[in-house]
Coordinates of C-alpha atoms in Angstrom, one line a residue:
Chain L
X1 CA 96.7 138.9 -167.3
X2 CA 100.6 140.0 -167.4
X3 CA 100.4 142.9 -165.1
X4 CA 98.0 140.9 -162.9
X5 CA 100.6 137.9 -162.6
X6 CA 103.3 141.3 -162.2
X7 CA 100.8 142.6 -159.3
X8 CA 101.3 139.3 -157.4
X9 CA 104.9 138.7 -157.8
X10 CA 105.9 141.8 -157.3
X11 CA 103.2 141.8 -153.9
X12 CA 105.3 138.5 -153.6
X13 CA 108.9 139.9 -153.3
X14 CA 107.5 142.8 -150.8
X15 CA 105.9 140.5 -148.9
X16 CA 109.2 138.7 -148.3
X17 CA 111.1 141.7 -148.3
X18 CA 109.0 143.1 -144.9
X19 CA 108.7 139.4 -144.0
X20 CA 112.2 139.0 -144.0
X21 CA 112.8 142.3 -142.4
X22 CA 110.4 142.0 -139.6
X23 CA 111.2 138.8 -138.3
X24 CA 113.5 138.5 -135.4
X25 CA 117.2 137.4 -136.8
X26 CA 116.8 133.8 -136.1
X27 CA 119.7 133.3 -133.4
X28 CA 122.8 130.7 -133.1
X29 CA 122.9 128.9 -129.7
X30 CA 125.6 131.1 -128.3
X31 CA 123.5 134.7 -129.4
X32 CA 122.1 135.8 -126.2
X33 CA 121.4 139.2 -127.7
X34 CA 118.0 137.7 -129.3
X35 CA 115.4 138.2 -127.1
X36 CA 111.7 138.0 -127.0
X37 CA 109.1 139.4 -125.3
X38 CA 107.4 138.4 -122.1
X39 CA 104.4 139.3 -121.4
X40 CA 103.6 138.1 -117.3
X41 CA 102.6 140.3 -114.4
X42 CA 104.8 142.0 -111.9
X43 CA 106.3 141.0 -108.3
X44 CA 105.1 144.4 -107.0
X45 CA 105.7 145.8 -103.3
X46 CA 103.0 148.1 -101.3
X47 CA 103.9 151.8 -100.8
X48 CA 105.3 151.4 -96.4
X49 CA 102.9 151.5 -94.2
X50 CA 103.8 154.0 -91.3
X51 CA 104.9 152.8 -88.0
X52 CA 105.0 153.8 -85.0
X53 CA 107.1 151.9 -82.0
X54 CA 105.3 154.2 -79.4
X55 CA 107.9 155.7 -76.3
X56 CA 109.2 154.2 -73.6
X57 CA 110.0 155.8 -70.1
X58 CA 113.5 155.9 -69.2
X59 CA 114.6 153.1 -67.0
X60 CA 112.9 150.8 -69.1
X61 CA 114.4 148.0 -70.9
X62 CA 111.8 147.1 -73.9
X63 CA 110.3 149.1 -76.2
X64 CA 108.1 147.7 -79.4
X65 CA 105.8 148.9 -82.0
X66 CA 104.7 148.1 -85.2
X67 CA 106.1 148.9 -88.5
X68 CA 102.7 149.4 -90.5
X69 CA 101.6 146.7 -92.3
X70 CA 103.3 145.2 -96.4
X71 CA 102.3 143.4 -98.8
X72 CA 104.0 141.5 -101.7
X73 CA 101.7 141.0 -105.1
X74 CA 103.0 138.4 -107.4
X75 CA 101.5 137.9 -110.6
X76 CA 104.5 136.4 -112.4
X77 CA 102.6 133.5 -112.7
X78 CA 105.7 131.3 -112.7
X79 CA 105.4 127.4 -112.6
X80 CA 108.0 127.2 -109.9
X81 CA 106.8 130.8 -107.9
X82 CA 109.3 131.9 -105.3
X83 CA 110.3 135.2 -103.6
X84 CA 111.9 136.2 -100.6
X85 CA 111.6 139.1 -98.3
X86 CA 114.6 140.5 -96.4
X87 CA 115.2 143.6 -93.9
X88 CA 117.3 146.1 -92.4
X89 CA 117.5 148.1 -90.1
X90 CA 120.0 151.2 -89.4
X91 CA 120.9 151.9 -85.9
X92 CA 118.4 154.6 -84.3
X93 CA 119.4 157.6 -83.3
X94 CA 118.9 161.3 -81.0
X95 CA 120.7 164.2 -80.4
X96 CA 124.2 163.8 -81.5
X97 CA 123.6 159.7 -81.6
X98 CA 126.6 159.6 -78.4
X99 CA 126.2 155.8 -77.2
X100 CA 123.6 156.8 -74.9
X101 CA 121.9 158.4 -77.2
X102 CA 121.9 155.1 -79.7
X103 CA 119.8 152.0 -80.1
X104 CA 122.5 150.0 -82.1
X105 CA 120.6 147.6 -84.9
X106 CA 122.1 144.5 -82.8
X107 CA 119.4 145.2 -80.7
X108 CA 116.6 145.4 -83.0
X109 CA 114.6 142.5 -83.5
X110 CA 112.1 142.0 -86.0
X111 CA 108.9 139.4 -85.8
X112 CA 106.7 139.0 -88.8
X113 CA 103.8 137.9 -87.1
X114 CA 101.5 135.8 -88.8
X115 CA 101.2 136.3 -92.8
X116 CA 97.8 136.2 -94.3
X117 CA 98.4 134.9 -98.2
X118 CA 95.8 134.1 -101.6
X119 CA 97.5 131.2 -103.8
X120 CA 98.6 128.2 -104.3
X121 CA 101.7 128.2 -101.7
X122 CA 103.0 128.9 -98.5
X123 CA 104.2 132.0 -96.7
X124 CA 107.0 131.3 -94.2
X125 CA 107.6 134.0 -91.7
X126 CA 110.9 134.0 -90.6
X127 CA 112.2 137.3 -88.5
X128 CA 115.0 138.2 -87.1
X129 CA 116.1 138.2 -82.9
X130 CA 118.6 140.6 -83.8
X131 CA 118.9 143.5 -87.3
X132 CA 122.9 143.1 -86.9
X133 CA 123.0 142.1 -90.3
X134 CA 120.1 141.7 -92.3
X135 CA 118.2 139.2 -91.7
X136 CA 114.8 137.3 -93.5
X137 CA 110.9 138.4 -92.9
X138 CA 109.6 135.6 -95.0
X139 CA 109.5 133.3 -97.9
X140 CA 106.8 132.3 -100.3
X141 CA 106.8 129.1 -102.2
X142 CA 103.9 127.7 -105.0
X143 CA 102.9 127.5 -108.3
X144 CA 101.1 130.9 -110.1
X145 CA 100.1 134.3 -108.9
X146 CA 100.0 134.9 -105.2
X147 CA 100.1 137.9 -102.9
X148 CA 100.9 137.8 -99.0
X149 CA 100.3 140.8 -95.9
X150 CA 102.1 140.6 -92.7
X151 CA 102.0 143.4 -89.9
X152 CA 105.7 143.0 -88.2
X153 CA 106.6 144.5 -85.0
X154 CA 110.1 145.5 -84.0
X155 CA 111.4 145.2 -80.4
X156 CA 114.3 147.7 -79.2
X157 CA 116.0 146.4 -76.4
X158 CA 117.6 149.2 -74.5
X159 CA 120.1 150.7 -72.4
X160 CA 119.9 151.4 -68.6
X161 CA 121.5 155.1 -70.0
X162 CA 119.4 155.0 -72.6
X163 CA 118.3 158.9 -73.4
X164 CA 115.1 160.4 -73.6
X165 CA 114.2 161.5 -77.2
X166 CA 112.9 161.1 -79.7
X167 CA 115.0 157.9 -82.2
X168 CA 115.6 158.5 -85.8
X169 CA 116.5 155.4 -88.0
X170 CA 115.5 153.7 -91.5
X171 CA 114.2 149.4 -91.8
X172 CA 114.4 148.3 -95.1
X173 CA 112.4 145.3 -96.7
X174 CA 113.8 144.2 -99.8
X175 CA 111.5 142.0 -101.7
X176 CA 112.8 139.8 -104.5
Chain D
X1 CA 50.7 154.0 -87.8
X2 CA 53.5 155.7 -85.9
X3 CA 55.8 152.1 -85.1
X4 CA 55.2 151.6 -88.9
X5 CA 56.9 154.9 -89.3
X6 CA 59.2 153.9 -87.4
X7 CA 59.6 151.1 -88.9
X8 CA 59.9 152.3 -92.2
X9 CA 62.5 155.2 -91.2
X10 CA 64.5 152.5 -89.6
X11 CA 64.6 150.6 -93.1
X12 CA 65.6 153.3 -94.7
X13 CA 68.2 154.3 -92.3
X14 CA 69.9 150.7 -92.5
X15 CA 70.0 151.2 -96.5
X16 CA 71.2 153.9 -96.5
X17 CA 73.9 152.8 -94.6
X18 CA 74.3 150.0 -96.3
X19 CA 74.7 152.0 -99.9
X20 CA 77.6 154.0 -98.1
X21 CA 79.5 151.6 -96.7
X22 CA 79.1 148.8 -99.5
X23 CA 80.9 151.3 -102.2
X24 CA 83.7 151.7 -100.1
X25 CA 84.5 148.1 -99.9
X26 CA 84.4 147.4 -103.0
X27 CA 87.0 150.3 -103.9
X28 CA 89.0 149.0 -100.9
X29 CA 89.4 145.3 -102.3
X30 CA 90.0 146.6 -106.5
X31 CA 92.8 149.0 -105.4
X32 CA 96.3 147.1 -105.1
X33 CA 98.5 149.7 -103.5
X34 CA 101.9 148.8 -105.0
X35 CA 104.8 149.4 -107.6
X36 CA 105.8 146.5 -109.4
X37 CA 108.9 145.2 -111.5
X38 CA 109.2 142.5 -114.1
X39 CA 111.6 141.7 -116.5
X40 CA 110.3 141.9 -120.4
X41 CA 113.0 140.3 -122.3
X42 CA 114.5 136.7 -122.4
X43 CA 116.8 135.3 -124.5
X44 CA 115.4 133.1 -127.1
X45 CA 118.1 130.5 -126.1
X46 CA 116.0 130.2 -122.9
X47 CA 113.0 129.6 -124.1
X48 CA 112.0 127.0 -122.1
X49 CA 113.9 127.9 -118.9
X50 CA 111.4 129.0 -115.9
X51 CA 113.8 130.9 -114.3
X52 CA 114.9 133.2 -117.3
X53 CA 111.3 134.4 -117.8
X54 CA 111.3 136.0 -113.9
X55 CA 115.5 136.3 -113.2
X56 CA 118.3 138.1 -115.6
X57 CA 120.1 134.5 -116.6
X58 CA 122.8 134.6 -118.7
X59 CA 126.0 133.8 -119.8
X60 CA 128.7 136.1 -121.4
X61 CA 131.8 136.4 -122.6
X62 CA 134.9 138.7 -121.2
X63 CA 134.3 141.7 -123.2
X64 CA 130.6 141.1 -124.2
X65 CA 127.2 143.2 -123.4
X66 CA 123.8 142.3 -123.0
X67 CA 120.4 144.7 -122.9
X68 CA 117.2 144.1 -121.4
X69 CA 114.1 145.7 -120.6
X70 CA 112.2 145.8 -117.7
X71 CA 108.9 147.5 -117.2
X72 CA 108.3 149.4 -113.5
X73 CA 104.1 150.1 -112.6
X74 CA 102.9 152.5 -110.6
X75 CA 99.6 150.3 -109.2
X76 CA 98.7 153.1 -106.8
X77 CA 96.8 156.3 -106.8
X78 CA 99.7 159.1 -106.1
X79 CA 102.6 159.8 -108.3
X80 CA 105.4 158.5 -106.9
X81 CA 109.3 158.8 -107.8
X82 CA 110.7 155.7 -108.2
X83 CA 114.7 154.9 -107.9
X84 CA 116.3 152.8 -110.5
X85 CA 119.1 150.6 -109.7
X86 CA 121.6 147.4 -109.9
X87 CA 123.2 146.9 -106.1
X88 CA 125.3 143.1 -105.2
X89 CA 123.8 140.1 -104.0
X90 CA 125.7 136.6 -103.3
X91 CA 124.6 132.9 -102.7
X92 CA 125.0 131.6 -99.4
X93 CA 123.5 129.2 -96.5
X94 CA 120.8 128.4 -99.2
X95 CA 119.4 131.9 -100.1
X96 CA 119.8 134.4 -102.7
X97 CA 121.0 137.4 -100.3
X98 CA 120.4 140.9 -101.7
X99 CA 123.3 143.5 -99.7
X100 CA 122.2 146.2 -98.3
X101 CA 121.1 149.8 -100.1
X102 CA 123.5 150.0 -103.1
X103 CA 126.9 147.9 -101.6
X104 CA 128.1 147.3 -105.3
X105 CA 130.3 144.2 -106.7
X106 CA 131.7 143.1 -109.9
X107 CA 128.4 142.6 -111.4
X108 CA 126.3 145.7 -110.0
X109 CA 129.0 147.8 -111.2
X110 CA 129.4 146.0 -114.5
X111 CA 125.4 146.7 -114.9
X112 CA 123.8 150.3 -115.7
X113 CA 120.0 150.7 -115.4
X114 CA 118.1 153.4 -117.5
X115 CA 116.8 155.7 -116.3
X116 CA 118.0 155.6 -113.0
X117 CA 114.5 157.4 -111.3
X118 CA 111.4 157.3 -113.0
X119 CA 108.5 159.7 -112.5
X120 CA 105.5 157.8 -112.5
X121 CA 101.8 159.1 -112.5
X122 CA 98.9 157.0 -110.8
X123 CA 98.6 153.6 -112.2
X124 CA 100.9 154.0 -115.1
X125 CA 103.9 151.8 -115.9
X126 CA 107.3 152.6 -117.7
X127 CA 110.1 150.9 -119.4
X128 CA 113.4 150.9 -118.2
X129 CA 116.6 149.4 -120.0
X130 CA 119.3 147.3 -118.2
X131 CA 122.9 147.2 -119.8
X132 CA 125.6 144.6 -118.7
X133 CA 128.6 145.4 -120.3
X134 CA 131.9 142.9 -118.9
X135 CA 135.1 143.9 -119.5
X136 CA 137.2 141.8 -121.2
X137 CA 139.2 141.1 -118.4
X138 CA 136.8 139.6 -116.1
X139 CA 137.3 136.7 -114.4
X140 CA 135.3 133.5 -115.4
X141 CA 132.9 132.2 -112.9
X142 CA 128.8 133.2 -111.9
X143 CA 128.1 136.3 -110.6
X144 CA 124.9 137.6 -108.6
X145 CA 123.4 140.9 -108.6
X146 CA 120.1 142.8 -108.5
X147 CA 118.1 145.3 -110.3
X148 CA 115.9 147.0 -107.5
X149 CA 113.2 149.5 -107.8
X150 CA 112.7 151.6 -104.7
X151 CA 109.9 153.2 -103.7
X152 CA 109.8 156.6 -101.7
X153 CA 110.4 156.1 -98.5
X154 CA 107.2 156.8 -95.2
X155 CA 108.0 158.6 -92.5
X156 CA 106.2 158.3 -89.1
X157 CA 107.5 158.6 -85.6
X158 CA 111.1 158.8 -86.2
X159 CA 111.2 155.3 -88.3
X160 CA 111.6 155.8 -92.2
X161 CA 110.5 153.0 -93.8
X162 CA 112.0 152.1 -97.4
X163 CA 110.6 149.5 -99.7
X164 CA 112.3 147.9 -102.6
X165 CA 111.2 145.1 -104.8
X166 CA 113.8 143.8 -107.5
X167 CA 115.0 141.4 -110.3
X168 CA 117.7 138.7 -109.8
X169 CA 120.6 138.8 -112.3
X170 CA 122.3 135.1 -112.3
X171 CA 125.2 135.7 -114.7
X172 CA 128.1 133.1 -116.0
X173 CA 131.6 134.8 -117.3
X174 CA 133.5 133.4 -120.1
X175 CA 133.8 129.9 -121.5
X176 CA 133.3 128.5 -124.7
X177 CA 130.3 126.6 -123.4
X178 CA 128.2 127.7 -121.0
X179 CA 128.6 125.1 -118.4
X180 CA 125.5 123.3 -117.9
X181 CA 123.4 123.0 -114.2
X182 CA 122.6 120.4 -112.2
X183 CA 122.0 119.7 -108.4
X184 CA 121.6 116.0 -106.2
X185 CA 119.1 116.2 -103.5
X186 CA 120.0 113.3 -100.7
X187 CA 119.7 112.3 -97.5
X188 CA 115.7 112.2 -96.5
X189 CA 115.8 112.3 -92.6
X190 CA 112.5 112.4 -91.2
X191 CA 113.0 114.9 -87.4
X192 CA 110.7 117.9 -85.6
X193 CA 111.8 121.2 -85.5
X194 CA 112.3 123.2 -82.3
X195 CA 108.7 123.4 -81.9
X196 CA 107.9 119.8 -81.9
X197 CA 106.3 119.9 -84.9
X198 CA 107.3 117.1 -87.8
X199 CA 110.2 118.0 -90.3
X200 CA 111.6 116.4 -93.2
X201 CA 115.0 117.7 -94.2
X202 CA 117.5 116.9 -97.4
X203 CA 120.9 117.6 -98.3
X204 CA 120.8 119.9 -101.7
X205 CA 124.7 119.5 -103.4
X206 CA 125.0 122.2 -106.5
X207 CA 127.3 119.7 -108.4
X208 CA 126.5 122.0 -111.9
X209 CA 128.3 125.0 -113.2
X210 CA 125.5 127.6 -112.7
X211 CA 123.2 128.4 -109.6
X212 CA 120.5 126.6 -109.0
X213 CA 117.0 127.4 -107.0
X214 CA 116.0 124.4 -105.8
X215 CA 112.0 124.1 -104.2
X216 CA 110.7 120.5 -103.4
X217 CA 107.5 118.6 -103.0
X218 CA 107.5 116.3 -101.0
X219 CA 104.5 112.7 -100.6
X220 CA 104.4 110.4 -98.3
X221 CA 103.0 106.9 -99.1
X222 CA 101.9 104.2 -96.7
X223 CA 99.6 101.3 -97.1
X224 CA 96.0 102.7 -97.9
X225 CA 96.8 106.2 -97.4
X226 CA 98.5 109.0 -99.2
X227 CA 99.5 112.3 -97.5
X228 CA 100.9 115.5 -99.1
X229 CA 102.4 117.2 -101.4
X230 CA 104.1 119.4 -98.7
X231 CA 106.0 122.1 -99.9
X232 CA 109.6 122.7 -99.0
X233 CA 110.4 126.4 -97.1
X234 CA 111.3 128.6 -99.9
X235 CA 113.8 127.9 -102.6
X236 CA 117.3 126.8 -101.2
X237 CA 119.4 128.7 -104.0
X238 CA 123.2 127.3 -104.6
X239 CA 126.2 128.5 -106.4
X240 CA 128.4 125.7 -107.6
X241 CA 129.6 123.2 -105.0
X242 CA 127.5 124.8 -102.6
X243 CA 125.5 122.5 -100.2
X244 CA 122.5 123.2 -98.3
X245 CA 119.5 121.7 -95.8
X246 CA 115.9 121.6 -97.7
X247 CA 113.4 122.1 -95.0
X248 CA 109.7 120.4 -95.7
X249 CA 107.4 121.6 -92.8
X250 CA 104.8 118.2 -92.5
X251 CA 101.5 120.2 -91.6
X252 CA 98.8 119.2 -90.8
X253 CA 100.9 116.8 -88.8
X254 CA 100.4 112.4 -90.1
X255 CA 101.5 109.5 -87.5
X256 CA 104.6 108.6 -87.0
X257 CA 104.7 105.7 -89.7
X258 CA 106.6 104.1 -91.5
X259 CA 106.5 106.3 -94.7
X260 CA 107.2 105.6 -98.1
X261 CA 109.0 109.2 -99.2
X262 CA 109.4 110.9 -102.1
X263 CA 110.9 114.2 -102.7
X264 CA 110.9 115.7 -106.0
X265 CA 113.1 118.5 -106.2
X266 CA 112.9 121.6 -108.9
X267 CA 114.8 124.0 -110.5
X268 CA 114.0 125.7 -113.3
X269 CA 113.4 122.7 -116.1
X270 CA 115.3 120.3 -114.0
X271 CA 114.1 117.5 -111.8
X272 CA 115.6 115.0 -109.3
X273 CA 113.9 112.8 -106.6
X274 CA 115.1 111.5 -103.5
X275 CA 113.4 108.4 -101.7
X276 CA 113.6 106.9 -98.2
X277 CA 111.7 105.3 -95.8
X278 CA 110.6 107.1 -92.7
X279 CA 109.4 107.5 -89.3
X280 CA 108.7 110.6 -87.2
X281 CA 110.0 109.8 -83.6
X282 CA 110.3 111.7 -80.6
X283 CA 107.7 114.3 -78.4
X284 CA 104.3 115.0 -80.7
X285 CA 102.8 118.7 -80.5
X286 CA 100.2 118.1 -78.5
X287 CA 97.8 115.6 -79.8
X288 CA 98.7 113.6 -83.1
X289 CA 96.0 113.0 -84.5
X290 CA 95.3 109.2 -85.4
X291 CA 98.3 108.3 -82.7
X292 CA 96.3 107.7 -79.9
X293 CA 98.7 105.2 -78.2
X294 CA 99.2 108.0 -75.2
X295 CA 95.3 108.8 -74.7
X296 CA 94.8 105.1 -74.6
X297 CA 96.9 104.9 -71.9
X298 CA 95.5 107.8 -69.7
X299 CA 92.2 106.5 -70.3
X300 CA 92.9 103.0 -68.9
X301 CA 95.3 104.6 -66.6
X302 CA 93.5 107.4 -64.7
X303 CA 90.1 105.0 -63.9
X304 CA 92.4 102.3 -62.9
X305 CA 94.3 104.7 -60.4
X306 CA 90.7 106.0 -58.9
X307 CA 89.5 102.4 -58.4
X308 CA 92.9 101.8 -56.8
X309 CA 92.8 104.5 -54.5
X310 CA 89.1 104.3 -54.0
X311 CA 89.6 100.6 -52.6
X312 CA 92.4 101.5 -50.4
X313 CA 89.9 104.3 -48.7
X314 CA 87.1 102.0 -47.9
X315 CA 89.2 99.3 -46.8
X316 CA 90.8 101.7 -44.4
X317 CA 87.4 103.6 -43.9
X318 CA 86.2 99.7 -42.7
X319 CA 89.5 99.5 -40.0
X320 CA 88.6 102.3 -38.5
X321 CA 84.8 101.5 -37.9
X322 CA 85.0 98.1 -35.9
X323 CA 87.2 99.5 -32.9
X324 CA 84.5 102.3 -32.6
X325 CA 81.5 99.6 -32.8
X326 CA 82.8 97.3 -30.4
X327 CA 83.7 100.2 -27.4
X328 CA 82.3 103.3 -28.6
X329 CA 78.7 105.0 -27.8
X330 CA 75.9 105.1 -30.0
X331 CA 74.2 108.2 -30.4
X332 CA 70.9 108.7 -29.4

């Protein structure tokens, strides 16, 4: 009877003992160093597509392709579920990237085309008439998981001058 | 026997094709093609804040540090390399702007992420550690930033394509108490956008001490009928003081009213509604449906113009036939 009753108080104190020790230290309102763990999905960005903006004769004043297609997978599944999708663009460059030899960004425009989206929500393409400064593809509002492809094209407007060659340059989407 | 044959071969050929093809389709649709980020710690404080279970929120003192994990997945078939790292963003004209590649400020360069490149095989995912140490003499006041993961960049035709998907960090320097949030939403005007089509816009004020992400739903309410909830574009995201336009797109489109109008505006756990009364004036797109005041018109209109101008013809048509009966010759 004695070392039974021992057996479950001492089986007692360890259980508090790693009880004690395993639980998280409970936190004071200002403690911002307790955390706990979450455990939703991802906002996840496709690998880029590749693009190709095609060539353009010289004399001509236009030149657009597409930039391969992205896609943004959400599966936060946030009550309030928003993200927002931004780009840039570098200038594009040949040769030794003289002004004749340079498509400055200010004239790279970006158009999102038409966004084809699963969830509760809505995708709102937005683009940019000019890659100056960085400007917005799109927007998603809803509620839950969601995921949303658009195909954008970019438009290069160019110089009379503007050299033959073949233009070098990065666009950026920036998903967050 | 021989079209049986055929027949029969043609059967065959047709499942066969169908076995190839259906395979692939299915492998198509399960593969998701894409590296993800998401934030796995949240301060217990913010238990039951929204926006600290998908954004680094916080509030910290001059001199204080805080550490967080994140997890990065590789959700495609190659193994990819995968850059790690905090860059500045800021709050202006209603959005949440990330700057470009890695343009640092106070709180990117306040902010170490660990590792900063991961090596990831297919479909595999990896924890990462964000540290925020402030020094203790920063400035009070919120500061923005973002964690990004960037994938490697595609190269095709000259244009090299980068793609980056990241982690807001919303953080508040130094007081004793963390100041607390709140927004006014105002101002329900009901207008069309360039396009024509219908708009409802409100003023969002941040009159809090942290950023806010405001979205909105808005219904409309008239006698007997009920249309909505339409959802605002995006989230307009303010620092304090900040004041911004909420765009609700009305689509599909409702007649012109009046409307009974609520707006219920969100951020995080916080509510507000704005009400008003309105009507949608000015040029349709194209046919609104249920305002057929214009077709009306045209329907009465166009008829009554043909009789009109049918009438004047024959009474002219008449004129000119009795001078002709009276002097002219018949035929024979």
């Amino acid at each position: 009877m004695r070392s039974r009753r021992a057996c479950a108080v001492i089986a007692g104190v360890v259980g508090l003992v790693l009880f004690g020790a395993g639980a998280p230290a409970w936190a004071g309102p200002g403690d911002t160093n307790t955390t706990f763990t979450l455990t939703s999905g991802t906002l996840a960005i496709s690998v880029p597509g590749s693009a190709n903006l095609g060539s353009f004769a010289t004399g001509s004043t236009l030149v657009s392709g597409s930039l391969g297609g992205i896609t943004v997978d959400d599966t936060r599944g946030a009550l309030v579920a928003q993200w927002s999708a931004s780009v840039a663009s570098t200038d594009f460059t040949t040769g030794t990237a003289t002004a004749n030899e340079t498509v400055t960004k200010t004239n790279v425009a970006y158009t999102t085309g038409v966004g084809s989206s699963t969830g509760t929500g809505t995708f709102v393409p937005v683009g940019a008439a000019s890659l100056a400064v960085s400007g917005v593809a799109g927007t998603w509002t809803g509620v839950g998981n969601n995921s949303t492809s658009w195909n954008p094209t970019v438009a290069m407007t160019l110089l009379g001058s503007q050299v033959a060659g073949t233009y070098s340059g990065t666009v950026t989407h920036s998903v967050l | 026997m021989r079209w049986r044959a055929k027949t029969l071969m043609a059967w065959v050929a047709v499942a066969m094709l169908g076995g190839f093809v259906a395979p692939h389709a299915a492998a198509a649709q399960s593969a998701s093609n894409n590296v993800g980020i998401r934030l796995l710690d949240a301060p217990v404080n913010r238990a039951d804040d929204p926006r600290a279970r998908v954004y680094i929120v916080d509030q910290l003192d001059p001199g204080a540090s805080i550490h967080r994990r994140i997890e990065v997945a590789n959700a495609t078939s190659d193994r990819l390399t995968v850059q790690l790292y905090a860059a500045a963003a800021q709050v202006e004209q209603g959005e949440f702007k990330p700057l470009d590649g890695h343009t640092a400020n106070d709180l990117s360069g306040w902010t170490t992420v660990t590792p900063s490149s991961v090596d990831l095989a297919p479909n595999t995912k990896t924890i990462a550690t964000v540290d925020v140490a402030v020094p203790p003499d920063a400035t009070g006041g919120e500061r923005y930033a973002a964690v990004w993961a960037e994938l490697p960049p595609t190269q095709s035709h000259g244009v090299t394509s980068v793609n980056r998907v990241g982690l807001r960090m919303y953080l508040s320097i130094g007081g004793e108490a963390e100041p607390a949030s709140d927004f006014a939403v105002n101002d329900l005007r009901a207008g069309r956008d360039s396009a024509g089509h219908q708009l409802v816009t409100a003023a969002v004020t941040n009159t809090g001490g942290r950023a806010v992400d405001v979205a909105g739903q808005l219904s409309l309410a008239r006698t007997g009928l009920n249309a909505g909830p339409f959802s605002s574009t995006g989230a307009v995201t303010l620092a304090p003081t900040q004041q911004a336009t909420m765009s609700i797109p009305v689509r599909p489109q409702v007649s012109r009213g009046p409307w009974n109008a609520t707006l219920t505006a969100t951020s995080g756990n916080l509510s507000h509604t704005a009400s008003g009364r309105l009507l949608f004036i000015g040029a349709p797109h194209n046919a609104v449906p249920g305002d057929y005041g214009w077709l009306l018109w045209l329907l009465l209109a166009v008829p009554a113009a043909l009789i009109i101008v049918g009438g004047i013809l024959v009474v002219l048509q008449r004129r000119s036939r009795i001078p002709a009966a009276s002097g002219g010759v018949s035929a024979r």
